[in-house]
Amino acid sequence: MLNRRLAEVLRSGEPDDSLVIQGWVRTKRELKGFAFIEVNDGSSLANLQAVINQDLPDYEEIIKKLNTGAAVEVSGVLVASQGKGQRIELQAQAVKVYGEADPETYPLQKKRHSFEFLRTIGHLRSRTNSFGAVFRVRNACSAAIHEFFQQRGFLWVHTPIITANDCEGAGELFSVTGLDLKNIPRTKSEAVDYTQDFFGKPTYLTVSGQLEAEVMAMAFSNVYTFAPTFRAENSNTSRHLAEFWMVEPEMAFCDLEGNMDLAEAFLKHVFKYVLEKCPEDMEFFNQRIDKTVLETADNIINNQFERLTYTEAVKLLEKADVKFEYPVNWGLDLQSEHERYLAEQLFKKPVIVTDYPAQIKAFYMRVNDDENTVRAMDILAPKIGEIIGGSQREERLEVLERRILAQGMQPEDLWWYMDLRRYGTVPHAGFGLGFERLVQFMTGMANIRDVIPFPRTPQSAEF
């Protein structure tokens, strides 16, 4: 008999097909002379019902083992289902139990569990409908990202996890060391002697692969990273993780306009791909998690994003008939409430804000002719605020050096980055997207810890 995944069986299986399915029991219902079990293998939101008749050898012994959570293999023939809500069911001819699950201790039963409770059993929560749907959508998002860039001839580059740079300049870095913390070597001034460490200098887990992606773009023109990044930010909110994935394309011979065009096309592509590949899962989110999920996706796919400068945005916010918690003044960064007002209430669609004040943006962003603003861009989306941040990069050596010094950094620490401007410099641009933020936005899940299989947050690193 052919071993088949449930998603395929439910989609194209026909009565009289002989097959084998493998998965985990979701529910069991015993009646006189036979029993129903619903089996799920993770490939589909829906389960396949198997009917087990009492004439099956060792029927009583097998039924005792078929509790919720048990791993099974069922061989049989598909028949048209007499029950509601299902087209076919499997008439079992043989049942094999791989692993039992004690109903007294197995924590997932046929009832709704809170997401807070499910976070305490992270090793089992993927077996629930909600998390099955989340991680199938996450998988589709990943595939869509690669498809988008590969179709456009981008090179996927693997930037380092361990780095000596703080790309964002925020200082929220996890240190990497091979030193014996019980016997730390010191210099004469009692500072840590990093010359005796593994790399001979202070090193960290990366907060971004952007600077290294710029290196590769200067050889391959168009590249992208898709990799884990880290922030040592002691924040226990529904929006922050200490370990998360970033998508960061970098394009040589590209300006801010080209950057915005690519970012808008990118978001539209990913949303459209996921709606096509995971329609049942997205409908589940729309029904059970957030009733605006499909409307939000349609808003992304079928609208031309609004574009305005930071200065224009500030003027609109100052005129707004809304009392904001945080002040709005030229020179201050926009807060989430400001971003959401622009996207949700004012324009009612995604907004791209450009040309931010230089003093609130990173050293690598290209300075405009006014000397006060930089060629930065943020995409603001309804319901979440900023989802993409990017810029045209500063390709002029003298200006870059001035910006580095102005932010209290030393150009010699970035000598290799400066070399990119000495040898064959070109206008270039790129952006960054927090992958979990995208999945959260797409699914309507309220907490970012629920869109990554193993969340890393303060005081939490279980596996």
Tab-separated table of C-alpha atoms in Angstrom:
chain	number	residue	atom	x	y	z
A	1	MET	CA	0.000	0.000	0.000
A	2	LEU	CA	1.074	3.568	-0.708
A	3	ASN	CA	2.100	5.703	2.286
A	4	ARG	CA	0.577	9.173	1.816
A	5	ARG	CA	0.531	12.506	3.664
A	6	LEU	CA	-2.857	13.587	4.928
A	7	ALA	CA	-2.881	16.894	3.033
A	8	GLU	CA	-2.659	14.964	-0.234
A	9	VAL	CA	-5.235	12.363	0.854
A	10	LEU	CA	-7.763	15.013	1.897
A	11	ARG	CA	-7.202	16.953	-1.320
A	12	SER	CA	-7.194	14.194	-3.916
A	13	GLY	CA	-7.960	10.855	-2.271
A	14	GLU	CA	-10.897	8.933	-3.786
A	15	PRO	CA	-13.097	6.076	-2.523
A	16	ASP	CA	-11.504	2.627	-3.071
A	17	ASP	CA	-7.953	4.046	-2.796
A	18	SER	CA	-5.796	1.710	-0.688
A	19	LEU	CA	-3.239	3.543	1.417
A	20	VAL	CA	-1.295	3.870	4.650
A	21	ILE	CA	-1.355	6.951	6.855
A	22	GLN	CA	0.870	7.779	9.812
A	23	GLY	CA	0.354	10.456	12.429
A	24	TRP	CA	-0.945	11.253	15.892
A	25	VAL	CA	-4.391	10.617	17.321
A	26	ARG	CA	-6.313	13.841	17.937
A	27	THR	CA	-9.560	12.296	19.201
A	28	LYS	CA	-11.116	8.877	19.818
A	29	ARG	CA	-14.815	8.023	19.970
A	30	GLU	CA	-15.976	4.532	20.883
A	31	LEU	CA	-19.374	3.159	19.873
A	32	LYS	CA	-20.832	-0.342	20.069
A	33	GLY	CA	-18.832	-2.578	17.745
A	34	PHE	CA	-16.497	0.064	16.303
A	35	ALA	CA	-14.525	3.233	17.048
A	36	PHE	CA	-13.592	6.454	15.269
A	37	ILE	CA	-10.189	8.054	15.560
A	38	GLU	CA	-9.087	11.310	13.975
A	39	VAL	CA	-5.465	11.324	12.836
A	40	ASN	CA	-3.239	14.294	11.966
A	41	ASP	CA	0.312	14.205	10.592
A	42	GLY	CA	1.019	17.962	10.601
A	43	SER	CA	0.638	18.412	6.841
A	44	SER	CA	-2.904	19.765	7.092
A	45	LEU	CA	-5.193	21.655	9.432
A	46	ALA	CA	-7.885	18.995	8.912
A	47	ASN	CA	-7.732	15.478	10.338
A	48	LEU	CA	-8.602	12.237	8.561
A	49	GLN	CA	-11.119	10.041	10.311
A	50	ALA	CA	-10.367	6.328	10.477
A	51	VAL	CA	-13.086	3.800	11.275
A	52	ILE	CA	-11.941	0.725	13.215
A	53	ASN	CA	-14.352	-2.236	13.367
A	54	GLN	CA	-14.354	-4.760	16.195
A	55	ASP	CA	-13.498	-7.605	13.814
A	56	LEU	CA	-9.966	-6.183	13.589
A	57	PRO	CA	-7.502	-8.578	15.299
A	58	ASP	CA	-6.701	-7.511	18.896
A	59	TYR	CA	-9.397	-4.819	18.626
A	60	GLU	CA	-9.875	-4.303	22.373
A	61	GLU	CA	-6.140	-4.128	23.076
A	62	ILE	CA	-5.518	-1.648	20.243
A	63	ILE	CA	-8.434	0.612	21.198
A	64	LYS	CA	-7.095	0.932	24.747
A	65	LYS	CA	-3.862	2.365	23.312
A	66	LEU	CA	-5.474	4.788	20.876
A	67	ASN	CA	-5.655	7.779	23.184
A	68	THR	CA	-5.143	11.413	22.224
A	69	GLY	CA	-1.443	11.936	21.426
A	70	ALA	CA	-0.651	8.342	20.493
A	71	ALA	CA	1.421	7.815	17.328
A	72	VAL	CA	-0.203	5.414	14.878
A	73	GLU	CA	-0.089	3.858	11.449
A	74	VAL	CA	-3.396	2.973	9.845
A	75	SER	CA	-3.682	0.867	6.677
A	76	GLY	CA	-6.963	0.652	4.860
A	77	VAL	CA	-9.281	1.725	2.062
A	78	LEU	CA	-10.892	5.134	1.588
A	79	VAL	CA	-14.691	5.229	1.560
A	80	ALA	CA	-17.191	8.027	1.113
A	81	SER	CA	-17.959	9.483	4.508
A	82	GLN	CA	-21.456	9.488	5.942
A	83	GLY	CA	-20.515	12.158	8.502
A	84	LYS	CA	-20.819	15.894	8.129
A	85	GLY	CA	-17.842	18.064	7.237
A	86	GLN	CA	-15.758	15.359	5.617
A	87	ARG	CA	-15.719	13.940	2.113
A	88	ILE	CA	-13.886	10.679	2.788
A	89	GLU	CA	-12.790	8.495	5.673
A	90	LEU	CA	-10.453	5.539	6.040
A	91	GLN	CA	-11.846	2.075	6.689
A	92	ALA	CA	-9.058	0.538	8.737
A	93	GLN	CA	-7.703	-2.907	7.852
A	94	ALA	CA	-4.683	-2.776	10.166
A	95	VAL	CA	-3.600	-0.461	12.980
A	96	LYS	CA	-0.110	-0.194	14.443
A	97	VAL	CA	0.566	1.875	17.580
A	98	TYR	CA	4.106	3.272	17.551
A	99	GLY	CA	3.932	5.176	20.814
A	100	GLU	CA	1.211	5.503	23.444
A	101	ALA	CA	0.226	8.671	25.327
A	102	ASP	CA	-1.081	8.289	28.870
A	103	PRO	CA	-4.436	10.126	29.025
A	104	GLU	CA	-3.842	10.896	32.700
A	105	THR	CA	-0.660	12.874	32.045
A	106	TYR	CA	-0.731	13.953	28.374
A	107	PRO	CA	-1.315	17.726	28.629
A	108	LEU	CA	-3.095	18.245	25.283
A	109	GLN	CA	-6.699	17.162	25.407
A	110	LYS	CA	-9.770	17.916	23.311
A	111	LYS	CA	-10.328	21.443	24.579
A	112	ARG	CA	-8.943	24.891	23.952
A	113	HIS	CA	-5.723	25.669	25.785
A	114	SER	CA	-4.491	29.208	26.352
A	115	PHE	CA	-1.373	30.324	24.505
A	116	GLU	CA	0.179	31.134	27.882
A	117	PHE	CA	-0.266	27.521	28.986
A	118	LEU	CA	1.006	26.178	25.670
A	119	ARG	CA	4.225	28.195	26.057
A	120	THR	CA	4.958	26.081	29.149
A	121	ILE	CA	4.909	22.932	26.999
A	122	GLY	CA	6.809	24.197	23.980
A	123	HIS	CA	7.875	20.658	23.080
A	124	LEU	CA	4.227	19.631	22.500
A	125	ARG	CA	2.414	22.806	21.425
A	126	SER	CA	3.171	22.253	17.723
A	127	ARG	CA	0.614	19.422	17.777
A	128	THR	CA	-2.278	21.844	18.297
A	129	ASN	CA	-4.352	23.321	15.470
A	130	SER	CA	-3.189	26.884	16.142
A	131	PHE	CA	0.513	26.137	16.137
A	132	GLY	CA	0.253	23.678	13.276
A	133	ALA	CA	-1.271	26.500	11.235
A	134	VAL	CA	1.347	29.008	12.425
A	135	PHE	CA	4.284	26.868	11.431
A	136	ARG	CA	2.840	25.876	8.067
A	137	VAL	CA	2.356	29.579	7.297
A	138	ARG	CA	5.875	30.279	8.569
A	139	ASN	CA	7.193	27.607	6.194
A	140	ALA	CA	5.250	29.104	3.279
A	141	CYS	CA	6.598	32.569	4.129
A	142	SER	CA	10.144	31.185	3.999
A	143	ALA	CA	9.537	29.539	0.628
A	144	ALA	CA	7.981	32.745	-0.721
A	145	ILE	CA	10.982	34.817	0.371
A	146	HIS	CA	13.435	32.561	-1.404
A	147	GLU	CA	11.242	32.350	-4.499
A	148	PHE	CA	10.949	36.148	-4.710
A	149	PHE	CA	14.685	36.789	-4.612
A	150	GLN	CA	15.762	33.750	-6.610
A	151	GLN	CA	13.378	34.674	-9.452
A	152	ARG	CA	15.101	38.068	-9.588
A	153	GLY	CA	18.612	36.646	-9.735
A	154	PHE	CA	19.638	37.494	-6.156
A	155	LEU	CA	22.389	35.472	-4.508
A	156	TRP	CA	21.541	34.043	-1.064
A	157	VAL	CA	24.565	34.762	1.110
A	158	HIS	CA	25.341	33.400	4.562
A	159	THR	CA	26.609	36.208	6.757
A	160	PRO	CA	28.413	35.445	10.033
A	161	ILE	CA	26.619	34.724	13.295
A	162	ILE	CA	29.707	35.755	15.272
A	163	THR	CA	30.903	39.293	14.544
A	164	ALA	CA	33.111	42.069	15.906
A	165	ASN	CA	30.668	44.757	14.690
A	166	ASP	CA	27.613	46.431	16.179
A	167	CYS	CA	25.725	47.218	12.979
A	168	GLU	CA	22.886	49.085	14.665
A	169	GLY	CA	25.072	50.956	17.163
A	170	ALA	CA	22.545	50.251	19.928
A	171	GLY	CA	24.923	48.245	22.104
A	172	GLU	CA	22.371	45.469	22.768
A	173	LEU	CA	24.827	42.660	22.051
A	174	PHE	CA	25.378	39.160	23.385
A	175	SER	CA	29.097	38.657	24.009
A	176	VAL	CA	30.814	35.548	22.695
A	177	THR	CA	33.814	34.363	24.680
A	178	GLY	CA	35.965	31.335	25.260
A	179	LEU	CA	37.461	32.783	28.452
A	180	ASP	CA	37.129	30.979	31.772
A	181	LEU	CA	34.642	33.215	33.571
A	182	LYS	CA	35.990	32.042	36.933
A	183	ASN	CA	39.492	33.146	35.996
A	184	ILE	CA	39.256	36.089	33.584
A	185	PRO	CA	42.646	37.367	32.346
A	186	ARG	CA	43.251	41.064	33.026
A	187	THR	CA	45.496	43.745	31.581
A	188	LYS	CA	47.666	45.970	33.795
A	189	SER	CA	44.739	48.406	33.986
A	190	GLU	CA	42.453	45.570	35.166
A	191	ALA	CA	40.435	45.547	31.930
A	192	VAL	CA	39.539	42.185	30.390
A	193	ASP	CA	42.478	40.994	28.288
A	194	TYR	CA	40.693	40.003	25.097
A	195	THR	CA	43.979	39.180	23.374
A	196	GLN	CA	43.786	35.876	25.260
A	197	ASP	CA	40.231	35.181	24.096
A	198	PHE	CA	39.383	32.798	21.248
A	199	PHE	CA	39.240	35.497	18.549
A	200	GLY	CA	41.756	37.843	20.189
A	201	LYS	CA	39.206	40.683	20.411
A	202	PRO	CA	35.671	41.283	21.753
A	203	THR	CA	33.115	39.419	19.639
A	204	TYR	CA	29.324	39.195	19.693
A	205	LEU	CA	26.307	37.444	18.263
A	206	THR	CA	25.231	39.464	15.238
A	207	VAL	CA	22.364	41.946	15.351
A	208	SER	CA	22.284	42.203	11.552
A	209	GLY	CA	23.991	40.774	8.497
A	210	GLN	CA	23.688	44.057	6.603
A	211	LEU	CA	27.298	45.237	6.631
A	212	GLU	CA	28.569	41.873	5.408
A	213	ALA	CA	25.758	41.770	2.819
A	214	GLU	CA	27.105	45.093	1.498
A	215	VAL	CA	30.483	43.378	1.020
A	216	MET	CA	28.844	40.681	-1.095
A	217	ALA	CA	26.691	43.157	-3.049
A	218	MET	CA	29.892	44.912	-4.125
A	219	ALA	CA	30.827	41.707	-5.946
A	220	PHE	CA	27.505	40.106	-6.930
A	221	SER	CA	25.261	43.191	-7.336
A	222	ASN	CA	22.102	41.737	-5.777
A	223	VAL	CA	22.222	39.563	-2.669
A	224	TYR	CA	20.045	38.711	0.321
A	225	THR	CA	20.481	37.186	3.755
A	226	PHE	CA	17.916	35.114	5.622
A	227	ALA	CA	19.384	34.119	8.956
A	228	PRO	CA	19.079	34.358	12.755
A	229	THR	CA	20.040	37.586	14.526
A	230	PHE	CA	20.243	38.433	18.222
A	231	ARG	CA	19.438	41.337	20.557
A	232	ALA	CA	20.369	41.374	24.252
A	233	GLU	CA	17.416	43.620	25.018
A	234	ASN	CA	15.917	42.826	28.414
A	235	SER	CA	12.363	43.293	27.217
A	236	ASN	CA	9.428	41.110	28.212
A	237	THR	CA	6.859	42.330	25.691
A	238	SER	CA	4.700	40.642	23.056
A	239	ARG	CA	6.870	42.249	20.337
A	240	HIS	CA	10.429	41.309	21.335
A	241	LEU	CA	12.623	38.225	21.028
A	242	ALA	CA	16.280	37.792	21.894
A	243	GLU	CA	16.761	35.495	18.877
A	244	PHE	CA	14.875	36.103	15.654
A	245	TRP	CA	15.303	35.774	11.896
A	246	MET	CA	16.005	38.649	9.535
A	247	VAL	CA	15.615	39.009	5.777
A	248	GLU	CA	18.066	41.577	4.405
A	249	PRO	CA	18.476	42.203	0.668
A	250	GLU	CA	21.263	44.489	-0.560
A	251	MET	CA	21.410	45.895	-4.087
A	252	ALA	CA	24.322	47.592	-5.860
A	253	PHE	CA	23.533	50.304	-8.413
A	254	CYS	CA	20.272	50.999	-6.560
A	255	ASP	CA	18.826	54.154	-4.972
A	256	LEU	CA	16.021	54.754	-2.479
A	257	GLU	CA	13.320	54.632	-5.160
A	258	GLY	CA	14.464	51.218	-6.334
A	259	ASN	CA	14.665	50.062	-2.724
A	260	MET	CA	11.054	51.097	-2.037
A	261	ASP	CA	9.824	49.475	-5.241
A	262	LEU	CA	11.492	46.173	-4.348
A	263	ALA	CA	10.229	46.212	-0.751
A	264	GLU	CA	6.639	46.841	-1.837
A	265	ALA	CA	6.771	44.096	-4.472
A	266	PHE	CA	8.355	41.771	-1.890
A	267	LEU	CA	5.541	42.145	0.655
A	268	LYS	CA	2.860	41.707	-2.004
A	269	HIS	CA	4.558	38.536	-3.278
A	270	VAL	CA	4.873	36.907	0.149
A	271	PHE	CA	1.259	37.597	1.132
A	272	LYS	CA	-0.070	36.357	-2.206
A	273	TYR	CA	2.052	33.192	-2.046
A	274	VAL	CA	0.857	32.314	1.467
A	275	LEU	CA	-2.806	32.860	0.585
A	276	GLU	CA	-2.372	30.486	-2.353
A	277	LYS	CA	-0.425	27.797	-0.466
A	278	CYS	CA	-2.163	27.910	2.940
A	279	PRO	CA	-5.803	28.889	2.325
A	280	GLU	CA	-7.233	26.651	5.089
A	281	ASP	CA	-4.714	27.887	7.642
A	282	MET	CA	-5.326	31.529	6.774
A	283	GLU	CA	-9.084	30.983	6.999
A	284	PHE	CA	-8.502	29.400	10.425
A	285	PHE	CA	-6.680	32.522	11.616
A	286	ASN	CA	-9.416	34.694	10.208
A	287	GLN	CA	-12.066	32.742	12.128
A	288	ARG	CA	-10.283	31.932	15.384
A	289	ILE	CA	-7.519	34.511	15.939
A	290	ASP	CA	-8.235	37.812	14.179
A	291	LYS	CA	-11.257	38.406	11.967
A	292	THR	CA	-9.326	40.932	9.864
A	293	VAL	CA	-6.491	38.609	8.748
A	294	LEU	CA	-7.792	38.120	5.199
A	295	GLU	CA	-8.802	41.764	4.910
A	296	THR	CA	-5.279	42.796	5.973
A	297	ALA	CA	-3.716	40.498	3.368
A	298	ASP	CA	-5.983	41.946	0.683
A	299	ASN	CA	-4.989	45.464	1.805
A	300	ILE	CA	-1.307	44.611	1.270
A	301	ILE	CA	-1.737	42.818	-2.058
A	302	ASN	CA	-4.175	45.141	-3.808
A	303	ASN	CA	-3.106	48.632	-2.734
A	304	GLN	CA	-0.354	50.867	-3.997
A	305	PHE	CA	1.572	51.888	-0.881
A	306	GLU	CA	1.367	55.560	0.091
A	307	ARG	CA	4.726	57.374	0.016
A	308	LEU	CA	5.565	60.520	1.978
A	309	THR	CA	8.547	62.098	3.702
A	310	TYR	CA	9.114	62.119	7.454
A	311	THR	CA	8.598	65.900	7.408
A	312	GLU	CA	5.218	65.480	5.697
A	313	ALA	CA	4.285	62.726	8.150
A	314	VAL	CA	5.110	64.932	11.153
A	315	LYS	CA	2.917	67.734	9.783
A	316	LEU	CA	0.016	65.314	9.324
A	317	LEU	CA	0.472	63.949	12.854
A	318	GLU	CA	0.578	67.449	14.312
A	319	LYS	CA	-2.738	68.209	12.615
A	320	ALA	CA	-4.320	64.912	13.698
A	321	ASP	CA	-7.454	65.108	15.802
A	322	VAL	CA	-6.011	62.417	18.086
A	323	LYS	CA	-4.340	62.667	21.484
A	324	PHE	CA	-1.089	60.722	21.284
A	325	GLU	CA	0.685	59.371	24.353
A	326	TYR	CA	4.075	60.378	22.941
A	327	PRO	CA	4.838	63.861	21.580
A	328	VAL	CA	5.187	64.576	17.871
A	329	ASN	CA	8.056	66.915	17.039
A	330	TRP	CA	10.399	67.126	14.059
A	331	GLY	CA	13.579	65.341	15.109
A	332	LEU	CA	11.912	62.715	17.305
A	333	ASP	CA	11.497	59.153	16.098
A	334	LEU	CA	7.968	58.071	15.250
A	335	GLN	CA	6.382	55.821	17.865
A	336	SER	CA	4.199	52.803	17.116
A	337	GLU	CA	1.026	54.807	17.824
A	338	HIS	CA	2.089	57.424	15.259
A	339	GLU	CA	2.935	54.791	12.664
A	340	ARG	CA	-0.356	52.972	13.163
A	341	TYR	CA	-2.344	56.202	12.945
A	342	LEU	CA	-0.819	56.931	9.541
A	343	ALA	CA	-1.395	53.415	8.187
A	344	GLU	CA	-4.708	52.535	9.859
A	345	GLN	CA	-6.654	55.747	10.245
A	346	LEU	CA	-5.262	58.325	7.857
A	347	PHE	CA	-4.343	56.365	4.726
A	348	LYS	CA	-5.953	53.004	5.606
A	349	LYS	CA	-3.203	51.134	3.734
A	350	PRO	CA	0.567	50.578	3.958
A	351	VAL	CA	2.653	53.752	4.076
A	352	ILE	CA	6.318	54.286	3.207
A	353	VAL	CA	7.913	57.139	5.159
A	354	THR	CA	11.239	58.447	3.827
A	355	ASP	CA	13.987	60.965	4.580
A	356	TYR	CA	14.278	60.817	8.352
A	357	PRO	CA	16.391	63.195	10.488
A	358	ALA	CA	20.039	62.156	10.329
A	359	GLN	CA	20.521	62.293	14.100
A	360	ILE	CA	18.021	59.474	14.766
A	361	LYS	CA	19.291	57.105	12.082
A	362	ALA	CA	22.319	54.839	11.677
A	363	PHE	CA	25.711	55.982	10.381
A	364	TYR	CA	25.506	54.027	7.105
A	365	MET	CA	22.465	55.860	5.688
A	366	ARG	CA	23.106	58.291	2.816
A	367	VAL	CA	22.955	61.941	3.794
A	368	ASN	CA	20.648	64.138	1.700
A	369	ASP	CA	21.750	67.439	0.188
A	370	ASP	CA	20.051	69.322	3.047
A	371	GLU	CA	22.599	67.730	5.446
A	372	ASN	CA	19.781	67.234	7.982
A	373	THR	CA	18.056	64.132	6.661
A	374	VAL	CA	19.087	60.744	5.337
A	375	ARG	CA	17.747	58.523	2.550
A	376	ALA	CA	15.985	56.164	4.935
A	377	MET	CA	12.642	54.460	4.463
A	378	ASP	CA	10.253	52.601	6.774
A	379	ILE	CA	7.202	50.671	5.626
A	380	LEU	CA	4.337	51.085	8.084
A	381	ALA	CA	1.512	48.570	7.951
A	382	PRO	CA	-1.962	48.665	9.496
A	383	LYS	CA	-2.248	46.808	12.833
A	384	ILE	CA	1.487	46.517	13.457
A	385	GLY	CA	3.342	49.706	12.508
A	386	GLU	CA	6.867	49.403	11.106
A	387	ILE	CA	7.420	46.121	9.284
A	388	ILE	CA	10.379	47.010	7.020
A	389	GLY	CA	13.230	49.438	7.585
A	390	GLY	CA	15.852	50.312	5.008
A	391	SER	CA	17.883	52.983	3.299
A	392	GLN	CA	20.121	53.983	0.490
A	393	ARG	CA	23.628	53.467	1.897
A	394	GLU	CA	26.257	56.194	2.162
A	395	GLU	CA	28.689	55.429	-0.667
A	396	ARG	CA	30.871	58.552	-0.256
A	397	LEU	CA	33.995	57.849	1.795
A	398	GLU	CA	34.410	61.301	3.348
A	399	VAL	CA	30.746	61.589	4.352
A	400	LEU	CA	30.710	58.075	5.813
A	401	GLU	CA	33.820	58.813	7.864
A	402	ARG	CA	32.223	61.985	9.193
A	403	ARG	CA	29.054	60.109	10.154
A	404	ILE	CA	30.978	57.372	11.950
A	405	LEU	CA	32.897	59.927	14.014
A	406	ALA	CA	29.704	61.861	14.793
A	407	GLN	CA	28.195	58.738	16.336
A	408	GLY	CA	31.186	58.174	18.613
A	409	MET	CA	32.634	55.316	16.601
A	410	GLN	CA	36.113	54.900	15.146
A	411	PRO	CA	36.584	54.558	11.353
A	412	GLU	CA	39.567	52.233	11.857
A	413	ASP	CA	37.256	49.708	13.539
A	414	LEU	CA	35.366	49.537	10.229
A	415	TRP	CA	38.415	49.751	7.953
A	416	TRP	CA	37.091	46.989	5.692
A	417	TYR	CA	33.717	48.740	5.372
A	418	MET	CA	35.532	51.956	4.446
A	419	ASP	CA	37.496	50.034	1.814
A	420	LEU	CA	34.229	49.326	-0.003
A	421	ARG	CA	34.062	53.100	-0.585
A	422	ARG	CA	37.721	53.341	-1.587
A	423	TYR	CA	37.629	50.651	-4.238
A	424	GLY	CA	34.815	50.696	-6.780
A	425	THR	CA	32.111	52.360	-4.714
A	426	VAL	CA	28.596	52.548	-6.174
A	427	PRO	CA	25.202	53.789	-5.008
A	428	HIS	CA	23.542	50.905	-3.208
A	429	ALA	CA	20.558	50.258	-0.982
A	430	GLY	CA	18.844	47.601	1.080
A	431	PHE	CA	16.290	46.876	3.748
A	432	GLY	CA	15.631	44.592	6.684
A	433	LEU	CA	12.508	42.660	7.641
A	434	GLY	CA	12.017	40.906	10.967
A	435	PHE	CA	10.697	37.529	9.845
A	436	GLU	CA	8.722	36.794	13.021
A	437	ARG	CA	7.133	40.236	12.846
A	438	LEU	CA	5.960	39.347	9.329
A	439	VAL	CA	4.508	35.981	10.419
A	440	GLN	CA	2.816	37.645	13.387
A	441	PHE	CA	1.333	40.309	11.128
A	442	MET	CA	0.158	37.727	8.611
A	443	THR	CA	-1.491	35.367	11.115
A	444	GLY	CA	-2.909	37.899	13.579
A	445	MET	CA	-1.167	36.167	16.488
A	446	ALA	CA	-0.957	38.587	19.419
A	447	ASN	CA	2.410	37.484	20.823
A	448	ILE	CA	5.609	37.147	18.809
A	449	ARG	CA	6.647	34.204	21.020
A	450	ASP	CA	3.879	32.215	19.357
A	451	VAL	CA	5.202	32.458	15.782
A	452	ILE	CA	8.652	30.927	16.382
A	453	PRO	CA	9.055	27.276	17.417
A	454	PHE	CA	11.447	27.896	20.307
A	455	PRO	CA	11.257	31.501	21.566
A	456	ARG	CA	14.308	32.998	23.270
A	457	THR	CA	13.342	35.696	25.759
A	458	PRO	CA	14.719	36.947	29.102
A	459	GLN	CA	14.918	34.049	31.574
A	460	SER	CA	13.659	31.617	28.928
A	461	ALA	CA	15.865	29.195	26.988
A	462	GLU	CA	14.372	25.779	27.586
A	463	PHE	CA	15.558	23.555	24.762
